[in-house]
Coordinates of C-alpha atoms and ligand atoms in Angstrom, one line a residue:
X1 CA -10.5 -26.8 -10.8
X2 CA -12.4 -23.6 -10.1
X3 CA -10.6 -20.8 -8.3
X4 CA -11.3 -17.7 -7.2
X5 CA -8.7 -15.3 -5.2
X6 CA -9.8 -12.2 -3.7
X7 CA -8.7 -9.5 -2.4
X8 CA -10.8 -8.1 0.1
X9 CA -11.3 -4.8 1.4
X10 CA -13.1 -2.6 3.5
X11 CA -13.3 1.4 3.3
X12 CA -11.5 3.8 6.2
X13 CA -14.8 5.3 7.1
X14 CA -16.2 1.9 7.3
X15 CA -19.5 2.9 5.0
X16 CA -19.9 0.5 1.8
X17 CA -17.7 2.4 -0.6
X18 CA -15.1 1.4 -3.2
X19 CA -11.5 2.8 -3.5
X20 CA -10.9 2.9 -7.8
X21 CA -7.4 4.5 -7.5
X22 CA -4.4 4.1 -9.9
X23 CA -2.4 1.5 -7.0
X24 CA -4.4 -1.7 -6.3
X25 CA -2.8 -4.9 -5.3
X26 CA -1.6 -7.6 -7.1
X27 CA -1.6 -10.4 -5.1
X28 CA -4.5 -12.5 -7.2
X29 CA -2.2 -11.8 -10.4
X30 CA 0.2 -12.9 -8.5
X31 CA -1.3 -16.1 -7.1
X32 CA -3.0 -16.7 -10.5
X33 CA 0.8 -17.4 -12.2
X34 CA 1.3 -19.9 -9.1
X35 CA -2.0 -22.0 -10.3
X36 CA -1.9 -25.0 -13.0
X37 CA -2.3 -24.1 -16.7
X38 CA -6.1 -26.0 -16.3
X39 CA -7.4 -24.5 -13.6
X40 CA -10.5 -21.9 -14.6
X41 CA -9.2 -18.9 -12.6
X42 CA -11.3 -15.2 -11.7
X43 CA -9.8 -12.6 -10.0
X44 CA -11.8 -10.1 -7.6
X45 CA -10.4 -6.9 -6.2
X46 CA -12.8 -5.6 -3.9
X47 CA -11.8 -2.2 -3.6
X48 CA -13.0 -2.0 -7.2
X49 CA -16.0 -4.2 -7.2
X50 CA -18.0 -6.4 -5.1
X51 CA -17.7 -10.1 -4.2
X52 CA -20.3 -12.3 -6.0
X53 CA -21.2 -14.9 -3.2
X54 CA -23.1 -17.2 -5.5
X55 CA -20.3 -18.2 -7.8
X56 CA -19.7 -21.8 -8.2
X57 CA -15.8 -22.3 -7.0
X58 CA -14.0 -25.3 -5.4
X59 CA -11.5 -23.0 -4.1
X60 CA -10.8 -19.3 -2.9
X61 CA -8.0 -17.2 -1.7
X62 CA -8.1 -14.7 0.2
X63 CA -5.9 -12.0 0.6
X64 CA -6.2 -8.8 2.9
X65 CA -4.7 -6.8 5.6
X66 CA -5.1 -6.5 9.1
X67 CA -8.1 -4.1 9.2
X68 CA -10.3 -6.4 7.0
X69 CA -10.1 -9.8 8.7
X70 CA -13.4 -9.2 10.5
X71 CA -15.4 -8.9 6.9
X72 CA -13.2 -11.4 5.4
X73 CA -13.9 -13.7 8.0
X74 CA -17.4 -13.4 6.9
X75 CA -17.5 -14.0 3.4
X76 CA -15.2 -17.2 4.6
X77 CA -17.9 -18.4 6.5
X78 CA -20.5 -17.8 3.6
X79 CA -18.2 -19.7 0.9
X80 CA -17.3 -23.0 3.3
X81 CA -21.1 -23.2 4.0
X82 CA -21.7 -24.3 0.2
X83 CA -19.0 -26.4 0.1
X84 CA -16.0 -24.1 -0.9
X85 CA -12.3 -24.4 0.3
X86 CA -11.2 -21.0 1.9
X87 CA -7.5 -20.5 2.0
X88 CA -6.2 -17.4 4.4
X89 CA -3.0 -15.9 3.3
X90 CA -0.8 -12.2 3.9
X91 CA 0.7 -10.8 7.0
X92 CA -2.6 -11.2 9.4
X93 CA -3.1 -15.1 8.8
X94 CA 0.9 -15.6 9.1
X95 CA 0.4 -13.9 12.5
X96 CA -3.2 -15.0 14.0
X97 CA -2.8 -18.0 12.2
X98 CA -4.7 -20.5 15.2
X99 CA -7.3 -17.9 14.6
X100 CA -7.5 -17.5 11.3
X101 CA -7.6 -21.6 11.1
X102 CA -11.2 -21.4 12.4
X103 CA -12.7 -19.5 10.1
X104 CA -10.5 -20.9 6.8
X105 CA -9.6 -24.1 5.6
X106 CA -5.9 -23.3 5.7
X107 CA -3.3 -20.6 6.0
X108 CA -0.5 -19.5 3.9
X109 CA 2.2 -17.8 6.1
X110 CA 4.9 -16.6 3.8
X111 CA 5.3 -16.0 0.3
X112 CA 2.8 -17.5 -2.5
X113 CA 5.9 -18.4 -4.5
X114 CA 6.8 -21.5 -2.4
X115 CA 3.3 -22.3 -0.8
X116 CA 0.7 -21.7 -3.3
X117 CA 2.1 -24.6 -5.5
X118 CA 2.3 -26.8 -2.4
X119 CA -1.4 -26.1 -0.8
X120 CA -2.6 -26.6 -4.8
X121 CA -0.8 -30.2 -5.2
X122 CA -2.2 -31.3 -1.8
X123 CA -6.0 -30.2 -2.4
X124 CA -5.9 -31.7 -5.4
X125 CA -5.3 -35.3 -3.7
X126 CA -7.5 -34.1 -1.4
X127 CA -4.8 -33.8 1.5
X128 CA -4.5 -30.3 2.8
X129 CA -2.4 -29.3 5.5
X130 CA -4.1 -26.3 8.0
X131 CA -0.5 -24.2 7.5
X132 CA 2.1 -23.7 4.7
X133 CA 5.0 -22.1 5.7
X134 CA 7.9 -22.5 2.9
X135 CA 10.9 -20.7 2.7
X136 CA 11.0 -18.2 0.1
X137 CA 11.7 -18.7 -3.3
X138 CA 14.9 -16.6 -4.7
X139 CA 14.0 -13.9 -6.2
X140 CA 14.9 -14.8 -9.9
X141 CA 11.9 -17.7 -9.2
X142 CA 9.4 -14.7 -9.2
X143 CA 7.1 -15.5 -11.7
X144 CA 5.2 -12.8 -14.1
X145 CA 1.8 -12.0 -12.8
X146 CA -0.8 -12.9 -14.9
X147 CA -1.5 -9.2 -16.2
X148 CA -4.0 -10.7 -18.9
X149 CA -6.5 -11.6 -15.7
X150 CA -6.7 -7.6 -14.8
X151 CA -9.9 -6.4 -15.2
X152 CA -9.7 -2.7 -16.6
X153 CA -13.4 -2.4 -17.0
X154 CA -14.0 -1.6 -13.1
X155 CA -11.4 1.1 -12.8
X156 CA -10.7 3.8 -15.4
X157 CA -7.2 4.8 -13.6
X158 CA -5.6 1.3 -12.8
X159 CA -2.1 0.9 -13.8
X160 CA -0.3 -2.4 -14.2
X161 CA 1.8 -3.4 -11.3
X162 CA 5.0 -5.2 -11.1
X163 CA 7.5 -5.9 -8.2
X164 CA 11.3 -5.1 -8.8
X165 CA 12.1 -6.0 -4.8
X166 CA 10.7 -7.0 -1.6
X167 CA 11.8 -5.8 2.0
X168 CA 13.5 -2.9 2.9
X169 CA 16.8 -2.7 4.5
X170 CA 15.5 0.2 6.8
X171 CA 13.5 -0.3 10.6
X172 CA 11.2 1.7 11.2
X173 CA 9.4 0.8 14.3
X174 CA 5.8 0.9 13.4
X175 CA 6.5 -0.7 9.9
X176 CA 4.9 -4.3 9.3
X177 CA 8.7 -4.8 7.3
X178 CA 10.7 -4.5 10.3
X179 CA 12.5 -7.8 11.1
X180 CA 9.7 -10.0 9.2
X181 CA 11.2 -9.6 5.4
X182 CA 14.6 -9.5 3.9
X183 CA 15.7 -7.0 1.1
X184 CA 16.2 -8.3 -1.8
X185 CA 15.3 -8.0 -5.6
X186 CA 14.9 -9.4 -9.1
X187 CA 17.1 -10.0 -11.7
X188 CA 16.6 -6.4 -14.2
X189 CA 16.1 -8.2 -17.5
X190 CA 13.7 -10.3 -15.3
X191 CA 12.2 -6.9 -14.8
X192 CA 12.4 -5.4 -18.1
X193 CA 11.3 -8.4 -20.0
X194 CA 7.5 -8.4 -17.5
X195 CA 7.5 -4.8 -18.7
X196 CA 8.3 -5.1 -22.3
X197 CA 6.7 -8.6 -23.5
X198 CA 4.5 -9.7 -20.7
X199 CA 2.5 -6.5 -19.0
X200 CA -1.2 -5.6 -20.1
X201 CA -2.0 -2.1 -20.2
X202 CA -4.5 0.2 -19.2
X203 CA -5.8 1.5 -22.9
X204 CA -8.9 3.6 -21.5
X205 CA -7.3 6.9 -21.2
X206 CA -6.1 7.3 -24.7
X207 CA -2.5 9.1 -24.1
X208 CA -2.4 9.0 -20.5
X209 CA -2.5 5.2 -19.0
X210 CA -1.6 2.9 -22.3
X211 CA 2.1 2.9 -21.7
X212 CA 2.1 3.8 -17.7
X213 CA 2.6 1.5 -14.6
X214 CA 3.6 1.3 -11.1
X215 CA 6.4 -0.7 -9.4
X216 CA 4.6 -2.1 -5.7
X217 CA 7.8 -2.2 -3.9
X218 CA 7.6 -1.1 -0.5
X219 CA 10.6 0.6 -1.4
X220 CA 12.1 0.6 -5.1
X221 CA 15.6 2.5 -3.5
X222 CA 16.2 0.1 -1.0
X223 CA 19.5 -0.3 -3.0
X224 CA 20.5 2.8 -4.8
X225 CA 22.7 0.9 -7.0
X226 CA 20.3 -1.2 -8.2
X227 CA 17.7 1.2 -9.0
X228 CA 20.7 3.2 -10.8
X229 CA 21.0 0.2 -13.3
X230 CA 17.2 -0.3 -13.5
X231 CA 16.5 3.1 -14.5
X232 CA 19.3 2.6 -17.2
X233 CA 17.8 -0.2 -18.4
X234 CA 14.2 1.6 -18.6
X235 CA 15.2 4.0 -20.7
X236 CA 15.0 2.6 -24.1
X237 CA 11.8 1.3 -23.2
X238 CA 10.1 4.5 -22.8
X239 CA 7.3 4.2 -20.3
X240 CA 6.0 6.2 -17.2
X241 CA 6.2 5.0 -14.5
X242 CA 5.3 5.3 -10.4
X243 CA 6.9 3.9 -7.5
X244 CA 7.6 4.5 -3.4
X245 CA 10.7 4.9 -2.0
X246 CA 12.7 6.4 1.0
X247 CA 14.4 10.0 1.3
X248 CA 17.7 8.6 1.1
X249 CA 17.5 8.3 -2.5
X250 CA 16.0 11.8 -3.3
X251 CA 18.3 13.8 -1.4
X252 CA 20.9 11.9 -4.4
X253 CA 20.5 14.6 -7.0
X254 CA 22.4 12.5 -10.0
X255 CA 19.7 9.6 -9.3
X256 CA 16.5 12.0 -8.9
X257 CA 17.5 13.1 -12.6
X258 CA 18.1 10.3 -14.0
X259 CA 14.7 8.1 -12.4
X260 CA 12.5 11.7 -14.6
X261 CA 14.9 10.8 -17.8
X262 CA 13.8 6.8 -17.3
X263 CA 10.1 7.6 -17.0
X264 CA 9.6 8.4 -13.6
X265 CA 6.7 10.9 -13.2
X266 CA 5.5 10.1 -9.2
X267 CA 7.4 8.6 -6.5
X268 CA 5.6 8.5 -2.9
X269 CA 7.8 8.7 0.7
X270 CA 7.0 8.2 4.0
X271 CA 7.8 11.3 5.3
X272 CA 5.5 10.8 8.6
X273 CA 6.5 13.7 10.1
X274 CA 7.8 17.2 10.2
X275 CA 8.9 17.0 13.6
X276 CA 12.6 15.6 15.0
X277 CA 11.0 14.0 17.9
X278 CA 8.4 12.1 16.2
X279 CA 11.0 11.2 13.2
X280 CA 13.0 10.0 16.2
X281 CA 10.3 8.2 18.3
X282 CA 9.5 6.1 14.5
X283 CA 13.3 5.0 14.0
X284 CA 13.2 7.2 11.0
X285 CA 16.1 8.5 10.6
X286 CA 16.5 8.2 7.2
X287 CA 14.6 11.1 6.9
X288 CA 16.6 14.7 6.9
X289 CA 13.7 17.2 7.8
X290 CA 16.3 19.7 7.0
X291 CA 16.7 18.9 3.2
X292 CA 12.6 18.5 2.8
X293 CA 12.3 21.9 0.8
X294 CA 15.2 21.0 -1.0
X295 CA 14.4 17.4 -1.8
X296 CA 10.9 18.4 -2.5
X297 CA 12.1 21.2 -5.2
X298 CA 14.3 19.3 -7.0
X299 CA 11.8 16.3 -7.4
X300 CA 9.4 18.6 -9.6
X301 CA 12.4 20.1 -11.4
X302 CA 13.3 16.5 -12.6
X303 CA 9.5 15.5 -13.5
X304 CA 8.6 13.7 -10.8
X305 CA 5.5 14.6 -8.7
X306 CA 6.7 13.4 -5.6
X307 CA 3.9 12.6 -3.1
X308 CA 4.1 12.1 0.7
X309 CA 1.9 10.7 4.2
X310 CA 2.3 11.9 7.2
X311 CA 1.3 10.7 10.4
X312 CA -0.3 11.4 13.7
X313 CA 0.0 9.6 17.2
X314 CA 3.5 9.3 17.4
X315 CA 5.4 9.6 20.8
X316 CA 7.2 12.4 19.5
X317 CA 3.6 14.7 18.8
X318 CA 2.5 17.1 20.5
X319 CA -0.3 19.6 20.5
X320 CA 2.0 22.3 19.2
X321 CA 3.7 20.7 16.5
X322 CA 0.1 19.3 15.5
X323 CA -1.3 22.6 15.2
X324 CA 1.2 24.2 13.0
X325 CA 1.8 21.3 10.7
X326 CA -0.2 23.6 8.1
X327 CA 2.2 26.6 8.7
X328 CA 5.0 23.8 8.5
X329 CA 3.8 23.0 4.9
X330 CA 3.5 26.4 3.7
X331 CA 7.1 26.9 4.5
X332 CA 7.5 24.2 2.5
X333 CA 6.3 25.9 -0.5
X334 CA 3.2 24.8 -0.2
X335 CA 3.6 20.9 -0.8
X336 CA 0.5 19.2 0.2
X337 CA 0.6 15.3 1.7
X338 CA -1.4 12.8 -0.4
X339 CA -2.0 10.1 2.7
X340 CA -2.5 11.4 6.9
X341 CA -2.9 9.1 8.9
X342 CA -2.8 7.7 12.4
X343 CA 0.3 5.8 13.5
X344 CA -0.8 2.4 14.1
X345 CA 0.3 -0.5 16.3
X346 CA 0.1 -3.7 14.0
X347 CA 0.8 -6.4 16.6
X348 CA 3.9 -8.0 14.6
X349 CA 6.0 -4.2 15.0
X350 CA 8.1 -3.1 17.5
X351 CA 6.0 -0.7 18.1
X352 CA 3.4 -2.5 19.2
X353 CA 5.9 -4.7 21.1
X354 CA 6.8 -1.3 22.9
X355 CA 3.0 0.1 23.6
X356 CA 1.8 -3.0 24.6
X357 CA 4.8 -3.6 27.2
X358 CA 4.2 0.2 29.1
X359 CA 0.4 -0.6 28.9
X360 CA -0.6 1.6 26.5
X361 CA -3.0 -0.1 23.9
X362 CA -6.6 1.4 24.6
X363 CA -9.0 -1.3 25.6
X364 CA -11.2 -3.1 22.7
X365 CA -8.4 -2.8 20.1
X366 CA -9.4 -5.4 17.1
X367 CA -8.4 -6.3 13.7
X368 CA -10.6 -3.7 12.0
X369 CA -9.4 -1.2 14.4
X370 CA -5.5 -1.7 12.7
X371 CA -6.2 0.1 9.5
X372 CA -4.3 3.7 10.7
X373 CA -6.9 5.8 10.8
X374 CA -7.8 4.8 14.1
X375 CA -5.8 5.7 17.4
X376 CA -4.9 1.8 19.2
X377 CA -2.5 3.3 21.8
X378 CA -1.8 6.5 24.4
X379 CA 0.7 8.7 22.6
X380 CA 3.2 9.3 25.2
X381 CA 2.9 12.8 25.2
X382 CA -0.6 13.6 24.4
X383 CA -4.3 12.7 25.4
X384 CA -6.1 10.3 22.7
X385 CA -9.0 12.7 22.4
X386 CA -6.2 15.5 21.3
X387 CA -5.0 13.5 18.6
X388 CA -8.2 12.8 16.7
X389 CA -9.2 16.4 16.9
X390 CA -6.4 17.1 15.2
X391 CA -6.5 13.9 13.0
X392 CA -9.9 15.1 12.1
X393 CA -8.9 19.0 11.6
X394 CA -5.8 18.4 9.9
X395 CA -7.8 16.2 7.3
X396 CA -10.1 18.8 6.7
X397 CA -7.7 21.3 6.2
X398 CA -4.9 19.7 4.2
X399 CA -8.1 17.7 2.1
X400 CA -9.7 21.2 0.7
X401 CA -10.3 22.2 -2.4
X402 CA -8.1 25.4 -1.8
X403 CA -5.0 22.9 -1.0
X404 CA -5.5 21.2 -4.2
X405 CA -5.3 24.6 -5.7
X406 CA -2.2 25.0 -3.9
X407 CA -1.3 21.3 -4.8
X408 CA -1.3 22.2 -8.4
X409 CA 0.1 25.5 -8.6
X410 CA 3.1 25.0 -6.7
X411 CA 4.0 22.2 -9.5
X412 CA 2.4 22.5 -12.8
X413 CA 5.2 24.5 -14.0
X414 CA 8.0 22.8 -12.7
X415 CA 8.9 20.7 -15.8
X416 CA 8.5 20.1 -19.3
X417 CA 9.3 16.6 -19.5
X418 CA 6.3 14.3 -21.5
X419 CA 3.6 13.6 -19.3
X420 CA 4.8 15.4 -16.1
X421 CA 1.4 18.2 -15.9
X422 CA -0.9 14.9 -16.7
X423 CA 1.0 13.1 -14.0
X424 CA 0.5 16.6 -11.3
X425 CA -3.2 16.7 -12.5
X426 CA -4.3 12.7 -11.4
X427 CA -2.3 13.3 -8.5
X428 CA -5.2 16.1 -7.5
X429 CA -7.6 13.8 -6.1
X430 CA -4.9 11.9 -4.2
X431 CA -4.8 15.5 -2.2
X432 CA -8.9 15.3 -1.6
X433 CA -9.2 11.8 -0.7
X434 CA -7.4 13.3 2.4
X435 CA -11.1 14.1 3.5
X436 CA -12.6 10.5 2.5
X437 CA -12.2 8.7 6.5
X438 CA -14.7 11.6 7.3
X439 CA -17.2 10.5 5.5
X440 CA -18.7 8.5 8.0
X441 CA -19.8 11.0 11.0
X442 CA -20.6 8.5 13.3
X443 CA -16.7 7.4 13.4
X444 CA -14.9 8.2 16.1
X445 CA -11.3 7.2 15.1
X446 CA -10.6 5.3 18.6
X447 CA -10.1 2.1 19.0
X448 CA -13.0 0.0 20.1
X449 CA -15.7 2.3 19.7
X450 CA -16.6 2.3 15.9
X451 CA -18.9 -0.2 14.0
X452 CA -17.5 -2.1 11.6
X453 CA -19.4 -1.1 8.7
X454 CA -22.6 0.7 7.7
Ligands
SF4_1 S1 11.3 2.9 5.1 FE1 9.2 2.4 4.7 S2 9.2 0.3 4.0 FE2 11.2 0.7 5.0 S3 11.0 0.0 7.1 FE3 10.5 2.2 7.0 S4 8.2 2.3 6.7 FE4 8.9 0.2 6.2

């Protein structure tokens, strides 16, 4: 058996450009440790390379998010016309999946773990089912990605991913999470043992990316216990290591120390915003704008270069707060966000639930239009054409070579601990990819209005 699984993708200024940054999924690894020990397997990440559509397979995952449907739906069509199976699977297809049914052969809507297996056994006699939905497996049934199908060759910065836990006990209204996924997480010598014996590194930056990965977890602090005892048992191993988590955790001083002594050199949060109404109007209120400088300071004391997005759009914005969100920053010594974006309606939140009940979705939202950094709704307290000039400024701004100057001086210096500067340096062009939805100057960042791709 032939198989292929893709993940697709399609670039926020919708011109043909690739995204080779150190975080790419790793749902085909994933999916690959699901498939029989026979079965000839290649894996495509199409924010690295493109698709070859004259590949002979007998079957083809896709996975992607919301704002790629339209072009995955394309190369679907292009695959089942030679003959190929086409299996939809990921958050979209679980929720469109009567659409997504007539453009691919089937849909997975859950977890791989449970349905993968399932969907392979059937298509092998020749029976599949349109929709596998399975209960999750536990999460000690997680198996180790196949890290020895990574492809290094297409991205010099790639690290290794590996999940620790899924879900996150938080609720934030606009988050895809929110009443769709349980918290819960792997046993740690699960963990460790992926790390130690099982995980293929990235050897093509001598010194920097040979003994470095990333945990994918949506949020690695979802139980502050747990990630106590993780970063324990990291330790001996001596690695560097990435993740994303929420401010709870860094505003715990004890446990910001220890996560720099276990390896920890970049942790992003979802700070959203640096206003109480907006943090309010998200169902954020995790997040102590108060204790931001603080939080912020101590990170890079410990050796962690922690990186943040904020967003645009919300109910809580206004014009005022928009345009001082630079001063805002500079009061915070400086610290620069590494993701700004445009709060985004994906239909399965409750924030979409919310908009969609008071009216508010601009006409001709589609799939592609759900990739936040396009405006889908009327902000409650400002006009849509307000929000992408600031969108638009803002990215300019915050994007600039002179604020990854700042970027950089503001932590260099901060700590000695090994790797720390190397880990503030590749962080830089997180800061200038700020400017990379511009590229296209025939976007218009509202809903409806944009074409899909140059
Ligand atoms: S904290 Fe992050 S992962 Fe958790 S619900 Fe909020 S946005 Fe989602």
């Amino acid at each position: 058996m032939r198989i292929a699984i893709i993940s697709t993708y399609t670039h926020p200024s919708r011109l043909h450009r690739k995204e080779r940054s150190i975080m790419q999924s790793s749902v085909p690894e994933l999916i690959a440790a699901l498939c029989p020990p026979g079965a000839e397997i290649e894996l495509y990440n199409e924010k690295e390379a493109d698709i070859p559509l004259d590949r002979d397979w007998d079957l083809v995952f896709f996975s992607y998010l919301h704002a790629y449907y339209e072009h995955t739906k394309v190369l679907s069509t292009l695959f089942r016309r030679r003959g190929i199976t086409t299996v939809a699977g990921g958050r979209h297809a679980s929720h469109f999946r009567a659409d997504a049914l007539r453009h691919f052969d089937a849909v997975i809507a859950g977890d791989p773990e449970s349905n993968v297996p399932a969907l392979l056994a059937d298509f092998q006699r020749r029976a599949l089912e349109p929709v596998y939905a399975l209960p999750p497996v536990p999460p000690d049934q997680i198996p180790t990605y196949r890290y020895d199908l990574i492809d290094y060759r297409n991205n010099i910065v790639r690290l290794p991913g590996i999940e620790a836990s899924r879900g996150c006990p938080f609720s934030c209204n606009f988050c895809v999470l929110t009443g769709h996924e349980q918290y819960r997480y792997r046993p740690i010598d699960h963990v460790i043992r992926d790390i130690r014996e099982r995980m293929t590194f990235n050897q093509r930056i001598p010194g920097v990316t040979g003994d470095t990965f990333a945990f994918l977890d949506n949020n690695l602090g979802g139980s502050p216990r747990y990630l106590r005892e993780l970063c324990e048992a990291l330790m001996p191993l001596k690695k560097i290591w990435g993740c994303a988590l929420t401010f709870n955790v860094l505003r715990d001083p004890e446990l910001v120390r220890l996560m720099g002594r276990a390896g920890c050199r970049y942790v992003y949060t979802g700070l959203e915003s640096l206003n109480p109404e907006s943090i309010s109007a998200m169902n954020k209120g995790q997040n102590k704008l108060s204790e931001v400088r603080e939080v912020l300071t101590r990170a890079s004391a410990s050796g962690i270069v922690l990186s943040f997005g904020l967003l645009v759009g919300s109910d809580g914005d206004t014009g005022e707060y928009l345009e001082r969100v630079p001063e805002y920053l500079h009061e915070l010594g400086d610290h620069c966000p590494t993701f700004l974006g445009i709060v985004c309606p994906y239909p399965e939140t409750p924030f979409f639930a919310q908009v969609a009940a008071e009216g508010r979705l601009l006409p001709g939202v589609t799939s592609r239009d759900l990739d936040g950094y396009t405006l889908c709704h009327r902000p409650a307290r400002m006009d849509p054409s307000e929000v992408v000039e600031h969108f638009e400024r803002l990215s300019r701004a915050l994007g600039s070579l002179p604020s990854v100057g700042r970027h950089l001086w503001g932590r260099l210096m901060t700590s000695d601990l090994p790797r720390y500067k190397a880990c503030v340096v590749m962080s830089a062009p997180e800061v200038l990819s700020l400017r990379a939805p511009l590229a296209n100057r025939s976007r218009t960042y509202v809903a409806g209005r944009d074409p899909i791709e140059a």
